[in-house]
Tab-separated table of C-alpha atoms (C1' of nucleotides) in Angstrom:
chain	number	residue	atom	x	y	z
A	14	MET	CA	0.489	-41.123	26.439
A	15	ARG	CA	-1.236	-44.080	25.053
A	16	LEU	CA	0.215	-47.358	25.285
A	17	SER	CA	-0.892	-49.251	21.917
A	18	THR	CA	-2.106	-53.102	21.818
A	19	LYS	CA	1.149	-53.811	21.210
A	20	GLY	CA	2.455	-53.019	25.060
A	21	ARG	CA	-0.989	-54.077	26.604
A	22	TYR	CA	-1.010	-57.781	24.986
A	23	GLY	CA	2.630	-58.511	25.197
A	24	VAL	CA	2.119	-57.735	28.642
A	25	LYS	CA	-0.306	-59.809	29.098
A	26	ALA	CA	0.733	-62.237	26.942
A	27	MET	CA	4.369	-62.571	29.245
A	28	PHE	CA	2.031	-62.678	32.895
A	29	ASP	CA	-0.042	-66.167	30.901
A	30	LEU	CA	3.448	-67.689	30.156
A	31	ALA	CA	4.299	-66.602	34.172
A	32	LEU	CA	1.671	-68.526	35.328
A	33	HIS	CA	2.513	-71.189	33.748
A	34	TYR	CA	5.976	-71.367	34.099
A	35	GLY	CA	7.443	-74.282	35.035
A	36	GLU	CA	5.168	-76.447	33.198
A	37	GLY	CA	7.230	-76.497	29.872
A	38	PRO	CA	5.779	-74.473	26.165
A	39	VAL	CA	2.878	-73.125	26.006
A	40	SER	CA	1.342	-72.935	22.438
A	41	LEU	CA	0.103	-68.787	21.748
A	42	LYS	CA	-3.141	-70.271	20.754
A	43	ASN	CA	-3.702	-70.816	24.087
A	44	VAL	CA	-2.231	-67.933	25.287
A	45	ALA	CA	-4.356	-66.068	23.107
A	46	ASP	CA	-7.686	-67.671	23.714
A	47	ARG	CA	-7.076	-67.422	27.809
A	48	GLN	CA	-5.809	-63.755	27.181
A	49	GLY	CA	-8.923	-62.706	24.105
A	50	ILE	CA	-5.576	-61.817	21.551
A	51	SER	CA	-6.079	-62.263	17.658
A	52	GLU	CA	-3.175	-65.374	18.123
A	53	HIS	CA	-1.542	-64.052	14.625
A	54	TYR	CA	-1.354	-60.554	15.811
A	55	LEU	CA	0.446	-61.751	18.673
A	56	GLU	CA	2.931	-63.824	17.402
A	57	GLN	CA	4.121	-60.903	15.753
A	58	LEU	CA	4.361	-59.248	18.771
A	59	ILE	CA	5.842	-62.446	20.704
A	60	SER	CA	8.813	-62.626	17.799
A	61	GLY	CA	10.695	-59.272	18.949
A	62	LEU	CA	10.198	-61.053	22.519
A	63	ARG	CA	12.189	-64.401	21.633
A	64	LYS	CA	14.552	-62.110	19.490
A	65	ALA	CA	14.946	-59.898	23.231
A	66	GLY	CA	15.640	-62.996	25.018
A	67	LEU	CA	12.521	-62.430	26.364
A	68	VAL	CA	11.160	-65.795	25.717
A	69	LYS	CA	12.129	-69.205	23.931
A	70	SER	CA	10.279	-70.337	22.159
A	71	VAL	CA	10.332	-75.005	20.790
A	72	ARG	CA	9.238	-75.541	17.281
A	73	GLY	CA	6.906	-78.329	15.747
A	74	ALA	CA	3.775	-80.269	17.915
A	75	GLN	CA	3.770	-80.025	21.656
A	76	GLY	CA	5.299	-76.773	21.161
A	77	GLY	CA	4.803	-73.847	22.912
A	78	TYR	CA	6.781	-70.659	24.298
A	79	ALA	CA	7.908	-69.944	27.659
A	80	LEU	CA	9.731	-67.315	29.848
A	81	ALA	CA	13.514	-67.127	29.605
A	82	LYS	CA	14.384	-66.436	33.083
A	83	GLU	CA	12.658	-67.246	36.139
A	84	PRO	CA	9.179	-64.309	36.465
A	85	ASP	CA	11.164	-62.569	38.692
A	86	LYS	CA	13.697	-61.615	36.818
A	87	ILE	CA	11.914	-59.865	34.069
A	88	THR	CA	9.739	-56.656	35.049
A	89	VAL	CA	7.514	-55.178	32.569
A	90	GLY	CA	9.131	-52.109	31.606
A	91	ASP	CA	11.306	-54.935	29.749
A	92	VAL	CA	8.565	-55.827	28.373
A	93	ILE	CA	7.276	-52.396	27.133
A	94	ARG	CA	10.148	-51.433	26.002
A	95	VAL	CA	10.512	-54.742	23.664
A	96	LEU	CA	7.321	-53.825	22.055
A	97	GLU	CA	6.627	-50.179	22.409
A	98	GLY	CA	10.515	-49.038	22.020
A	99	PRO	CA	12.533	-47.324	24.670
A	100	ILE	CA	10.464	-45.200	26.586
A	101	ALA	CA	10.485	-41.553	26.275
A	102	PRO	CA	7.198	-38.568	26.335
A	103	VAL	CA	9.493	-37.119	23.188
A	104	ASP	CA	11.802	-38.175	21.087
A	105	CYS	CA	14.770	-35.950	22.753
A	106	VAL	CA	14.866	-37.902	25.948
A	107	ALA	CA	14.058	-41.306	24.321
A	108	GLU	CA	15.976	-43.959	27.173
A	109	GLU	CA	18.015	-44.935	23.677
A	110	ASP	CA	19.882	-42.733	21.247
A	111	PRO	CA	17.959	-39.468	21.679
A	112	GLU	CA	16.960	-37.278	19.171
A	113	PHE	CA	19.793	-34.078	19.256
A	114	CYS	CA	17.621	-30.787	19.542
A	115	GLN	CA	20.231	-27.675	19.046
A	116	LYS	CA	18.047	-25.608	21.854
A	117	ALA	CA	18.729	-28.744	24.005
A	118	GLU	CA	20.962	-26.378	26.302
A	119	ASN	CA	18.175	-24.338	27.656
A	120	CYS	CA	15.261	-25.784	27.723
A	121	VAL	CA	12.497	-25.902	30.525
A	122	THR	CA	10.614	-28.629	28.661
A	123	LYS	CA	13.308	-31.449	28.109
A	124	GLY	CA	13.387	-31.615	31.964
A	125	ILE	CA	10.042	-31.357	32.416
A	126	TRP	CA	9.978	-34.966	29.924
A	127	GLU	CA	12.850	-36.499	31.465
A	128	LYS	CA	10.936	-36.604	34.673
A	129	VAL	CA	8.266	-38.162	33.231
A	130	ARG	CA	10.042	-40.688	31.591
A	131	ASP	CA	11.798	-41.816	35.185
A	132	SER	CA	8.698	-41.920	37.109
A	133	ILE	CA	7.036	-43.982	34.722
A	134	ALA	CA	10.250	-46.012	33.684
A	135	GLY	CA	10.558	-45.914	37.621
A	136	VAL	CA	6.787	-47.624	38.173
A	137	LEU	CA	7.636	-50.225	35.094
A	138	ASP	CA	11.095	-51.252	36.346
A	139	ALA	CA	9.262	-51.807	39.201
A	140	ILE	CA	6.957	-54.777	38.469
A	141	THR	CA	7.735	-57.832	38.103
A	142	LEU	CA	5.968	-60.892	36.301
A	143	GLU	CA	6.307	-62.902	39.417
A	144	ASP	CA	4.726	-59.426	41.504
A	145	MET	CA	1.401	-59.903	38.911
A	146	VAL	CA	1.243	-63.997	39.216
A	147	LYS	CA	1.572	-62.872	43.320
A	148	ASP	CA	-1.254	-61.027	43.072
A	149	ALA	CA	-3.159	-62.698	40.632
A	150	GLU	CA	-3.337	-65.253	43.052
A	151	LYS	CA	-4.533	-62.404	45.839
A	152	LEU	CA	-7.377	-61.607	43.262
A	153	GLN	CA	-8.461	-65.121	42.933
A	154	ARG	CA	-8.852	-65.149	46.847
A	155	ASP	CA	-10.448	-62.276	47.533
A	156	ALA	CA	-12.840	-63.611	44.649
A	157	ASN	CA	-13.255	-66.765	46.343
A	158	PHE	CA	-13.895	-65.284	49.773
A	159	TYR	CA	-17.348	-63.476	48.491
A	160	MET	CA	-17.813	-66.644	46.786
A	161	TYR	CA	-18.419	-67.988	49.907
A	162	TYR	CA	-19.462	-65.024	52.290
A	163	ILE	CA	-22.136	-63.003	50.186
B	12	MET	CA	3.740	-43.961	25.151
B	13	ARG	CA	4.304	-40.484	22.942
B	14	LEU	CA	3.216	-37.210	23.480
B	15	SER	CA	1.716	-35.720	20.116
B	16	THR	CA	2.730	-32.009	19.233
B	17	LYS	CA	-0.014	-31.149	20.217
B	18	GLY	CA	0.885	-31.220	24.791
B	19	ARG	CA	4.342	-30.140	23.259
B	20	TYR	CA	3.475	-27.422	22.067
B	21	GLY	CA	0.854	-26.449	23.924
B	22	VAL	CA	3.348	-26.331	26.782
B	23	LYS	CA	5.835	-23.827	24.701
B	24	ALA	CA	3.204	-21.403	24.493
B	25	MET	CA	2.156	-20.990	27.652
B	26	PHE	CA	5.151	-21.007	29.248
B	27	ASP	CA	5.962	-18.367	26.488
B	28	LEU	CA	2.791	-16.487	27.600
B	29	ALA	CA	3.965	-16.996	31.261
B	30	LEU	CA	7.340	-15.233	30.164
B	31	HIS	CA	5.200	-12.222	28.953
B	32	TYR	CA	2.974	-12.214	32.115
B	33	GLY	CA	1.520	-8.845	33.213
B	34	GLU	CA	2.561	-7.064	29.603
B	35	GLY	CA	-0.529	-7.380	27.986
B	36	PRO	CA	-1.630	-9.671	25.251
B	37	VAL	CA	0.833	-11.032	23.331
B	38	SER	CA	-0.344	-12.218	19.453
B	39	LEU	CA	0.385	-15.965	18.216
B	40	LYS	CA	2.596	-14.908	15.517
B	41	ASN	CA	4.811	-14.080	17.970
B	42	VAL	CA	4.256	-16.960	20.335
B	43	ALA	CA	4.203	-19.178	17.578
B	44	ASP	CA	8.361	-17.199	16.245
B	45	ARG	CA	9.483	-17.843	19.063
B	46	GLN	CA	8.402	-21.591	20.102
B	47	GLY	CA	9.162	-22.632	16.119
B	48	ILE	CA	5.320	-23.852	16.270
B	49	SER	CA	3.693	-23.426	13.207
B	50	GLU	CA	0.989	-20.343	13.981
B	51	HIS	CA	-2.386	-22.004	12.207
B	52	TYR	CA	-1.848	-24.543	14.382
B	53	LEU	CA	-0.972	-23.427	17.221
B	54	GLU	CA	-4.631	-21.555	16.833
B	55	GLN	CA	-6.137	-24.475	16.912
B	56	LEU	CA	-4.740	-25.487	19.713
B	57	ILE	CA	-5.070	-22.527	21.627
B	58	SER	CA	-8.337	-22.472	21.001
B	59	GLY	CA	-9.098	-25.207	23.198
B	60	LEU	CA	-6.968	-23.855	25.951
B	61	ARG	CA	-9.351	-20.379	25.828
B	62	LYS	CA	-12.171	-22.433	26.103
B	63	ALA	CA	-11.134	-24.493	28.816
B	64	GLY	CA	-10.106	-21.149	30.650
B	65	LEU	CA	-6.139	-20.828	30.629
B	66	VAL	CA	-5.720	-18.164	28.631
B	67	LYS	CA	-7.930	-15.401	27.582
B	68	SER	CA	-7.477	-13.394	24.288
B	69	VAL	CA	-8.457	-9.875	22.774
B	70	ARG	CA	-9.010	-9.552	19.612
B	71	GLY	CA	-8.155	-6.947	16.958
B	72	ALA	CA	-5.232	-5.041	15.749
B	73	GLN	CA	-2.394	-5.420	18.990
B	74	GLY	CA	-4.541	-8.450	20.763
B	75	GLY	CA	-3.211	-11.614	21.333
B	76	TYR	CA	-3.610	-13.940	23.975
B	77	ALA	CA	-2.070	-13.788	28.270
B	78	LEU	CA	-2.558	-16.331	30.559
B	79	ALA	CA	-5.960	-16.205	32.941
B	80	LYS	CA	-4.153	-16.885	35.641
B	81	GLU	CA	-0.952	-16.150	37.273
B	82	PRO	CA	1.699	-18.725	35.964
B	83	ASP	CA	1.457	-20.157	39.665
B	84	LYS	CA	-2.121	-21.551	39.607
B	85	ILE	CA	-1.900	-23.416	36.130
B	86	THR	CA	0.006	-26.579	36.322
B	87	VAL	CA	1.692	-28.490	33.349
B	88	GLY	CA	-0.815	-31.451	33.717
B	89	ASP	CA	-3.567	-28.453	33.638
B	90	VAL	CA	-2.346	-27.794	30.304
B	91	ILE	CA	-1.939	-31.572	28.814
B	92	ARG	CA	-5.389	-32.350	29.610
B	93	VAL	CA	-6.620	-29.637	27.700
B	94	LEU	CA	-4.935	-31.014	24.565
B	95	GLU	CA	-4.199	-34.628	25.187
B	96	GLY	CA	-7.388	-35.344	26.929
B	97	PRO	CA	-7.550	-37.511	30.513
B	98	ILE	CA	-4.203	-38.765	31.091
B	99	ALA	CA	-4.112	-42.563	30.826
B	100	PRO	CA	-1.922	-45.388	29.704
B	101	VAL	CA	-5.307	-47.481	28.752
B	102	ASP	CA	-8.108	-46.420	28.473
B	103	CYS	CA	-10.127	-48.221	31.336
B	104	VAL	CA	-7.961	-46.424	33.878
B	105	ALA	CA	-8.679	-42.726	32.219
B	106	GLU	CA	-9.228	-40.261	34.652
B	107	GLU	CA	-12.332	-39.210	33.496
B	108	ASP	CA	-15.465	-41.657	32.306
B	109	PRO	CA	-12.717	-44.916	32.172
B	110	GLU	CA	-14.060	-47.305	29.284
B	111	PHE	CA	-16.144	-50.326	31.372
B	112	CYS	CA	-13.944	-53.627	31.366
B	113	GLN	CA	-15.631	-57.004	32.235
B	114	LYS	CA	-12.943	-58.767	33.383
B	115	ALA	CA	-11.809	-55.076	35.373
B	116	GLU	CA	-12.706	-57.135	38.579
B	117	ASN	CA	-9.819	-59.377	38.508
B	118	CYS	CA	-7.243	-57.559	35.865
B	119	VAL	CA	-3.850	-57.810	37.428
B	120	THR	CA	-2.815	-55.513	34.378
B	121	LYS	CA	-4.836	-52.891	35.567
B	122	GLY	CA	-3.368	-51.993	38.767
B	123	ILE	CA	-0.223	-51.190	37.115
B	124	TRP	CA	-1.576	-49.337	34.393
B	125	GLU	CA	-3.391	-46.981	37.338
B	126	LYS	CA	0.264	-46.553	38.744
B	127	VAL	CA	1.391	-45.369	35.791
B	128	ARG	CA	-1.296	-43.127	35.324
B	129	ASP	CA	-0.954	-41.353	39.095
B	130	SER	CA	3.553	-41.062	38.351
B	131	ILE	CA	2.032	-39.744	35.159
B	132	ALA	CA	-0.219	-36.947	36.614
B	133	GLY	CA	2.083	-36.784	39.799
B	134	VAL	CA	5.202	-35.290	37.839
B	135	LEU	CA	2.725	-32.924	35.839
B	136	ASP	CA	0.914	-31.897	38.459
B	137	ALA	CA	3.743	-30.345	40.384
B	138	ILE	CA	5.189	-28.115	38.124
B	139	THR	CA	3.661	-24.763	37.367
B	140	LEU	CA	4.013	-22.169	34.493
B	141	GLU	CA	5.857	-20.120	37.271
B	142	ASP	CA	8.363	-23.210	38.012
B	143	MET	CA	9.194	-23.446	34.391
B	144	VAL	CA	10.090	-19.595	34.598
B	145	LYS	CA	11.890	-20.229	37.416
B	146	ASP	CA	13.868	-22.818	35.473
B	147	ALA	CA	14.628	-20.544	33.149
B	148	GLU	CA	16.041	-17.390	34.584
B	149	LYS	CA	18.278	-20.042	36.195
B	150	LEU	CA	19.086	-21.585	32.850
B	151	GLN	CA	20.191	-17.885	31.331
B	152	ARG	CA	22.444	-17.001	34.573
B	153	ASP	CA	23.771	-20.143	34.041
B	154	ALA	CA	24.317	-19.474	30.453
B	155	ASN	CA	25.932	-16.241	31.749
B	156	PHE	CA	28.224	-17.369	34.200
B	157	TYR	CA	29.473	-19.387	31.816
B	158	MET	CA	29.840	-17.671	29.035
B	159	TYR	CA	31.702	-14.746	31.064
B	160	TYR	CA	34.442	-17.674	32.512
B	161	ILE	CA	35.785	-19.591	29.951
C	7	DA	C1'	-14.365	5.225	6.516
C	8	DC	C1'	-10.912	1.539	5.757
C	9	DA	C1'	-6.486	-1.038	5.824
C	10	DA	C1'	-3.974	-3.722	9.057
C	11	DA	C1'	-3.817	-6.741	12.317
C	12	DT	C1'	-5.242	-10.240	14.812
C	13	DC	C1'	-8.670	-13.567	16.528
C	14	DC	C1'	-12.300	-17.009	15.632
C	15	DC	C1'	-13.322	-21.410	12.531
C	16	DG	C1'	-14.247	-25.541	9.509
C	17	DA	C1'	-13.058	-28.279	6.294
C	18	DG	C1'	-9.898	-30.354	3.756
C	19	DT	C1'	-5.279	-33.612	3.317
C	20	DA	C1'	-0.637	-35.895	3.216
C	21	DT	C1'	2.033	-38.997	6.224
C	22	DT	C1'	2.285	-42.185	9.803
C	23	DT	C1'	1.053	-45.166	13.398
C	24	DT	C1'	-2.298	-49.321	14.803
C	25	DA	C1'	-4.484	-53.170	14.710
C	26	DG	C1'	-4.511	-56.111	12.600
C	27	DT	C1'	-5.179	-60.071	8.204
C	28	DA	C1'	-2.955	-63.640	5.218
C	29	DA	C1'	-0.062	-67.198	3.072
C	30	DG	C1'	2.988	-70.214	3.047
C	31	DC	C1'	7.716	-71.968	4.743
C	32	DT	C1'	10.021	-74.888	8.364
C	33	DA	C1'	10.939	-78.112	12.650
C	34	DT	C1'	8.862	-81.838	15.643
C	35	DT	C1'	5.611	-85.174	16.866
C	36	DG	C1'	3.169	-89.669	16.471
D	19	DC	C1'	3.265	-88.271	6.569
D	20	DA	C1'	-0.099	-85.608	8.579
D	21	DA	C1'	-0.917	-83.049	12.235
D	22	DT	C1'	0.691	-78.856	14.819
D	23	DA	C1'	2.640	-75.076	15.768
D	24	DG	C1'	6.771	-72.295	15.218
D	25	DC	C1'	8.389	-68.544	11.494
D	26	DT	C1'	8.286	-64.311	7.697
D	27	DT	C1'	6.985	-61.306	4.714
D	28	DA	C1'	3.500	-58.632	2.666
D	29	DC	C1'	-0.329	-56.620	2.542
D	30	DT	C1'	-4.625	-53.652	4.357
D	31	DA	C1'	-8.008	-50.791	6.208
D	32	DA	C1'	-8.755	-47.520	9.925
D	33	DA	C1'	-8.029	-44.023	12.785
D	34	DA	C1'	-4.523	-39.929	14.573
D	35	DT	C1'	-1.229	-36.373	13.619
D	36	DA	C1'	0.432	-33.048	12.437
D	37	DC	C1'	-0.289	-30.090	9.724
D	38	DT	C1'	-2.486	-26.546	5.209
D	39	DC	C1'	-6.285	-23.440	3.235
D	40	DG	C1'	-9.896	-20.176	3.142
D	41	DG	C1'	-12.785	-17.175	4.665
D	42	DG	C1'	-14.559	-14.314	8.512
D	43	DA	C1'	-15.193	-11.201	12.544
D	44	DT	C1'	-13.817	-7.638	15.563
D	45	DT	C1'	-10.857	-3.939	17.081
D	46	DT	C1'	-7.038	0.040	15.989
D	47	DG	C1'	-4.432	3.272	14.689
D	48	DT	C1'	-4.705	6.844	10.242
DNA sequence: ACAAATCCCGAGTATTTTAGTAAGCTATTG
DNA sequence: CAATAGCTTACTAAAATACTCGGGATTTGT
């Protein structure tokens, strides 16, 4: 039940773009450096996000990437689904075209995996990139607080 | 975010043992045949479940496996944790000795993965083998109902 | 005593996935 | 026209997955 680096890096990169939303395109090199990710690898990941319409790109010098919508219109679930595929602890309960199974009719485990799927999706779909930005600002404030009072 | 066959087969096997709870040991061959799993492979999985104290074994002819506790004392989460390891979408939020991360203090994504972990654990820990047996009986009743009335 | 049925254990292996790297092309800016 | 930066395809090393194989140890029924 582990997320691969695709999902993790993708969420970090999208969070980074959300932090710089409205400031024009951000180069992948900057994102990769700030988030500690291989630039080339990130290139592949963001390619999928662009094709899915979550980010837009500007080519050429001073180019880069930017969110295609406002940060509160993009959820973590959107990002994960593009990079990791439909949410599904097992293939027979995938959100999109689940694998057909003959025994599905009287399968007791299927119901369990559906609950797991829905609880994961519920969490990921409830968090937007804007939520993450606000959390980051709060973490920053708390850090400053301790800096001054210790 | 997929479960491997270890977890799936393990839950199926434990469910099978729950169905035959109180009837003496069940041979792995029978379990494997009924659940459609390779017997040799299942042997490896159940070895872990035995070491974890979830099943007990009887060697020799007419031997086999049986649940070590009543079906309502074993949750799906117990089984999954033995076979797939501690629940953790990413290593830094593993239930047992999570991987240390320097940036954890001001990491926005960590909170997300913790929520995912807790929601998965919540679902899996709330379902016992007895619940599964009752679900199976209900599915059976429904199937019979339709059989008579169609 | 012996064969059959089982559990038990460690090694080996083919396939797939993961997590990248490499190389080169295309578009835009100054 | 050089520098920057996106875009694309192909390759690859390492790990995980999902088994298979072979043989040993125990117990039961004949």
